Structures are given as structure tokens and as C-alpha cells.
Amino acid sequence: TFTIDCAMSLTSSNSGSGSSKRRVSYFYHSDVGLYYYGPGHPMKPHRLRMTHQLILSYGLYRKMEVYRPKICTEKDLQRFHSEDYIDFLKKISPETMKTYSSQMQKFNVGEYTDCPVFDGIYEFCSTYTGCSLDGAVKLNHGLTDIAVNWSGGLHHAKKMEASGFCYVNDIVLAILELLKYHSRVLYIDIDIHHGDGVEEAFYTTDRVMTVSFHKFGDFFPGTGDIRDVGAKTGK
């Protein structure tokens, strides 16, 4: 069993066995903190650079193996997301918004949503998702016990829709990678918001159990009732 918590670390169930020290892998790409959602937006990737600087300043990097990730390809992202949605993310920018206005509404991106159009959306998504996929691959091959990606955990993104500041669901893609080698994955989400995108992706399978600890009621995204326990074989 592998456990993933938001956002975003991946842990092998074997990481606590034996007396040997657990191997921690930290995935970071310096470009990920350069993107800007726009004035007044609460999502600030710059915080990722601040977090990385703290890791350096406190010497925590000496306790971990630090990796620069591979950037995800279109094919990688399409293992969960639809081809037309990923194609849209590649093409959309502040300069092309008028051209793709109808698709912006279809994919829940742009004005009147919480997922704005900004320069480098596709590159941003490909970068943070690359960190999560690389972590999953290392776990699959027994090369680490804990994989950390503090730029990941964008748990609201759906197969064909952005939501809650999230465009690509790196968690779903990391879980799909883990399922190549392992029969089941436990996903634990401790964000204040319900991890709706991950739950929805695996709602009908018994290979992934999603556990979300979140504020429920009149609060975004409005899902995550305690009575929601999956469907069909996922129940």
C-alpha cells in the first residue's frame, strides 16, 4: 500500500520497517515559483520559492535527496485529462483569450472563475506534475521511502475542467503511476477543502481509497459528505 497526502508527499507502507533510516526524496524546479495568477489572487506560486529557501537556510536539504524533475509531456497529462482540455491549456494565454473565449467557459477558466488565464499555465502545470510523477516512479522502483513535492497537490482539477486554482490534477496522475506496480493506494487529504477531483476520479474503483479531512457545509467546493462512500466496485 502507498499513501499520498495533499500536498504533496508520497509514502511507502514499508518506510517504517526495519532500523534503517528512511530515504526522503525532495522534488523541486526553480521555475515553478515564477508564475503569477494575477493581482489579488490567493494562489501565489512565489511561496514555493520561499519554502525552498527555508529548506536551504535550515540545512534540511542535507537530510534529503534533492531532484530537479522531468517536465511532463502532453501524453503524460492525457493519462487522466482529456486531449482537448490539455490542448486548450497549451494554447490559452492572455494574448489568445478572445480566440478561445467559448472554450474558456467550457473548461471553467478565465474571468468569473477562480482559475485565471496567466502566462505559462501549461508550463506551470507540466512542471509541478513532473515533480509528482517522478516521485511516484522512484517509489515504484524502491528508490525512496518518502517523496515530497510541495508544488503539487492540486486536488480540485477534473478530467475536463479547471477548479479551485487547479488546472492539472497531479495527484490523480501520480496515483495512476503507482497503480502500475501496486494493487492499491490510500490517498489522505488534509487540506481544509474537500479533495473532490481525486475522489471523483476514483469513485468507482476499489483500487484507490480516498480519505479527506475537510470543512464541510457552506464552503468550497460543497462536496465531501460523510455519506459519500463510492459507487459500484468503489463502494
Coordinates of C-alpha atoms in Angstrom, one line a residue:
T1 CA 0.0 0.0 0.0
F2 CA 1.1 3.5 -0.8
T3 CA -0.2 6.6 1.0
I4 CA -0.4 10.0 -0.7
D5 CA -1.3 13.1 1.3
C6 CA -2.1 16.6 0.0
A7 CA 0.0 18.4 -0.8
M8 CA 2.1 16.6 -1.8
S9 CA 4.0 13.7 -0.3
L10 CA 4.0 10.0 -1.2
T11 CA 4.9 7.4 1.3
S12 CA 5.6 3.7 1.0
S13 CA 3.9 1.4 3.6
N14 CA 7.4 -0.1 4.1
S15 CA 9.0 3.2 5.0
G16 CA 8.8 2.5 8.7
S17 CA 10.0 -1.1 8.7
G18 CA 13.4 -2.1 10.0
S19 CA 16.0 0.0 11.7
S20 CA 17.5 1.8 8.6
K21 CA 16.9 5.5 8.1
R22 CA 14.1 6.3 5.8
R23 CA 15.1 7.8 2.4
V24 CA 13.4 11.1 1.6
S25 CA 13.4 12.5 -1.9
Y26 CA 12.5 16.1 -2.5
F27 CA 11.5 17.3 -6.0
Y28 CA 11.8 21.0 -6.9
H29 CA 12.1 23.0 -10.1
S30 CA 13.1 26.6 -9.7
D31 CA 10.8 27.8 -12.4
V32 CA 7.7 26.8 -10.6
G33 CA 7.8 29.8 -8.3
L34 CA 7.9 32.3 -11.2
Y35 CA 4.3 32.1 -12.3
Y36 CA 1.7 34.7 -11.3
Y37 CA -2.0 34.1 -11.1
G38 CA -2.7 37.9 -11.1
P39 CA -3.3 40.7 -8.6
G40 CA -5.3 39.9 -5.6
H41 CA -5.4 36.1 -6.3
P42 CA -4.8 34.0 -3.2
M43 CA -2.8 31.4 -5.1
K44 CA 0.8 32.6 -5.0
P45 CA 3.4 30.2 -6.5
H46 CA 6.1 32.6 -5.2
R47 CA 5.6 30.9 -1.8
L48 CA 7.2 27.8 -3.3
R49 CA 10.5 29.6 -3.8
M50 CA 10.2 31.0 -0.2
T51 CA 9.7 27.4 1.1
H52 CA 12.7 26.2 -0.9
Q53 CA 14.8 29.0 0.5
L54 CA 13.8 27.9 4.1
I55 CA 14.9 24.4 3.3
L56 CA 18.3 25.7 2.2
S57 CA 18.6 28.1 5.1
Y58 CA 17.9 25.5 7.7
G59 CA 20.1 22.9 6.0
L60 CA 17.2 20.5 5.6
Y61 CA 18.4 19.6 2.1
R62 CA 21.2 17.7 3.7
K63 CA 18.7 15.3 5.1
M64 CA 17.1 14.6 1.7
E65 CA 18.0 13.7 -1.8
V66 CA 17.1 16.7 -4.0
Y67 CA 16.0 16.3 -7.6
R68 CA 15.1 18.5 -10.5
P69 CA 12.1 16.8 -12.2
K70 CA 11.4 15.9 -15.8
I71 CA 8.8 18.2 -17.3
C72 CA 5.6 16.3 -18.2
T73 CA 4.7 15.6 -21.8
E74 CA 1.2 16.0 -23.3
K75 CA 0.9 12.2 -23.3
D76 CA 1.7 12.1 -19.5
L77 CA -1.1 14.7 -18.8
Q78 CA -3.6 12.9 -21.0
R79 CA -3.4 9.7 -18.9
F80 CA -6.1 11.4 -16.9
H81 CA -7.1 14.7 -18.6
S82 CA -8.9 14.8 -22.0
E83 CA -6.9 15.6 -25.1
D84 CA -9.0 18.7 -26.0
Y85 CA -8.6 20.1 -22.5
I86 CA -4.8 19.7 -22.5
D87 CA -4.6 21.1 -26.0
F88 CA -6.6 24.2 -24.7
L89 CA -4.2 24.7 -21.8
K90 CA -1.3 24.6 -24.3
K91 CA -2.9 27.4 -26.4
I92 CA -4.5 29.7 -23.9
S93 CA -2.7 32.8 -22.8
P94 CA -3.6 36.4 -22.0
E95 CA -3.0 37.2 -25.7
T96 CA -5.3 34.4 -27.1
M97 CA -8.2 34.8 -24.7
K98 CA -10.5 36.3 -27.3
T99 CA -9.8 33.5 -29.7
Y100 CA -10.7 30.8 -27.1
S101 CA -13.5 32.5 -25.2
S102 CA -16.0 29.7 -25.8
Q103 CA -13.5 27.1 -24.7
M104 CA -12.7 29.1 -21.6
Q105 CA -16.3 28.8 -20.5
K106 CA -16.4 25.1 -21.3
F107 CA -13.2 24.4 -19.3
N108 CA -14.0 26.8 -16.4
V109 CA -11.0 29.0 -17.0
G110 CA -10.8 32.8 -17.1
E111 CA -12.9 35.7 -16.0
Y112 CA -15.7 35.0 -13.4
T113 CA -13.8 31.8 -12.3
D114 CA -11.2 31.2 -9.7
C115 CA -8.9 29.8 -12.4
P116 CA -7.5 32.8 -14.3
V117 CA -5.6 32.8 -17.5
F118 CA -1.9 33.8 -17.0
D119 CA 1.3 33.5 -18.9
G120 CA 2.7 29.9 -18.8
I121 CA -0.3 28.0 -17.5
Y122 CA 0.7 24.8 -19.4
E123 CA 4.4 25.1 -18.4
F124 CA 3.4 25.6 -14.8
C125 CA 1.2 22.5 -14.8
S126 CA 3.8 20.4 -16.6
T127 CA 6.4 21.4 -14.1
Y128 CA 4.6 20.7 -10.8
T129 CA 3.1 17.5 -12.2
G130 CA 6.5 16.3 -13.3
C131 CA 7.6 16.5 -9.7
S132 CA 4.8 14.3 -8.5
L133 CA 5.2 11.7 -11.3
D134 CA 9.0 11.5 -10.7
G135 CA 8.2 10.8 -7.0
A136 CA 5.8 8.1 -7.9
V137 CA 8.3 6.5 -10.2
K138 CA 11.0 6.4 -7.5
L139 CA 8.6 4.8 -5.1
N140 CA 7.6 2.2 -7.7
H141 CA 11.3 1.2 -8.1
G142 CA 12.0 1.2 -4.4
L143 CA 14.5 4.0 -4.7
T144 CA 13.0 6.1 -1.9
D145 CA 10.6 5.8 1.0
I146 CA 9.1 9.3 1.1
A147 CA 8.7 11.6 -1.9
V148 CA 8.0 15.3 -1.4
N149 CA 6.6 17.8 -3.9
W150 CA 5.5 21.0 -2.2
S151 CA 4.4 22.5 -5.5
G152 CA 1.9 19.7 -6.1
G153 CA -1.4 18.6 -4.6
L154 CA -3.8 20.4 -6.9
H155 CA -6.7 18.2 -6.0
H156 CA -9.7 20.1 -7.4
A157 CA -8.9 19.7 -11.2
K158 CA -11.2 17.5 -13.1
K159 CA -10.7 15.4 -16.2
M160 CA -12.1 18.2 -18.5
E161 CA -12.3 21.2 -16.2
A162 CA -10.2 23.5 -14.0
S163 CA -11.4 24.2 -10.5
G164 CA -10.3 25.8 -7.3
F165 CA -7.0 27.3 -8.6
C166 CA -6.2 23.8 -10.1
Y167 CA -5.7 23.1 -13.8
V168 CA -4.0 19.7 -13.8
N169 CA -4.6 17.1 -11.1
D170 CA -1.0 15.9 -10.4
I171 CA -2.3 13.7 -7.6
V172 CA -4.5 11.6 -9.8
L173 CA -1.7 11.2 -12.3
A174 CA 0.7 10.2 -9.5
I175 CA -1.8 7.6 -8.2
L176 CA -2.2 6.2 -11.7
E177 CA 1.6 5.8 -11.9
L178 CA 1.7 4.0 -8.6
L179 CA -1.1 1.6 -9.7
K180 CA 1.2 0.3 -12.5
Y181 CA 3.2 -1.5 -9.8
H182 CA 0.8 -1.7 -6.8
S183 CA -2.6 -3.2 -6.3
R184 CA -4.0 -0.4 -4.1
V185 CA -3.3 3.2 -3.0
L186 CA -4.6 5.1 0.0
Y187 CA -4.9 8.8 -0.5
I188 CA -5.2 11.1 2.5
D189 CA -6.2 14.7 2.0
I190 CA -5.7 17.1 4.9
D191 CA -6.5 20.4 3.1
I192 CA -9.3 22.5 4.5
H193 CA -11.2 22.0 1.2
H194 CA -12.5 18.6 0.1
G195 CA -10.3 16.8 -2.4
D196 CA -13.2 16.5 -4.9
G197 CA -11.2 16.0 -8.0
V198 CA -9.3 13.0 -6.7
E199 CA -12.4 11.4 -5.1
E200 CA -14.3 11.8 -8.4
A201 CA -11.5 10.2 -10.4
F202 CA -11.5 7.0 -8.4
Y203 CA -15.1 6.9 -7.1
T204 CA -16.0 3.6 -8.8
T205 CA -12.8 1.6 -8.2
D206 CA -11.7 -0.4 -5.2
R207 CA -8.0 0.1 -6.0
V208 CA -7.9 3.6 -4.6
M209 CA -9.3 4.7 -1.2
T210 CA -9.7 8.5 -0.8
V211 CA -9.9 9.9 2.8
S212 CA -10.4 13.7 3.1
F213 CA -10.4 15.7 6.3
H214 CA -12.0 19.0 5.4
K215 CA -14.5 21.7 6.3
F216 CA -18.0 20.7 5.1
G217 CA -21.1 22.7 4.6
D218 CA -21.4 26.2 3.0
F219 CA -17.8 26.0 1.9
F220 CA -16.0 25.4 -1.3
P221 CA -16.3 23.0 -3.2
G222 CA -19.5 22.0 -1.3
T223 CA -18.9 18.2 -1.7
G224 CA -17.4 15.6 0.6
D225 CA -20.4 14.5 2.7
I226 CA -19.6 11.7 5.2
R227 CA -22.2 9.6 3.4
D228 CA -20.3 9.7 0.1
V229 CA -18.6 6.3 0.1
G230 CA -18.0 5.5 -3.5
A231 CA -20.1 3.6 -6.1
K232 CA -20.2 0.2 -7.8
T233 CA -16.9 -1.6 -7.0
G234 CA -15.6 1.5 -5.3
K235 CA -18.2 1.4 -2.6

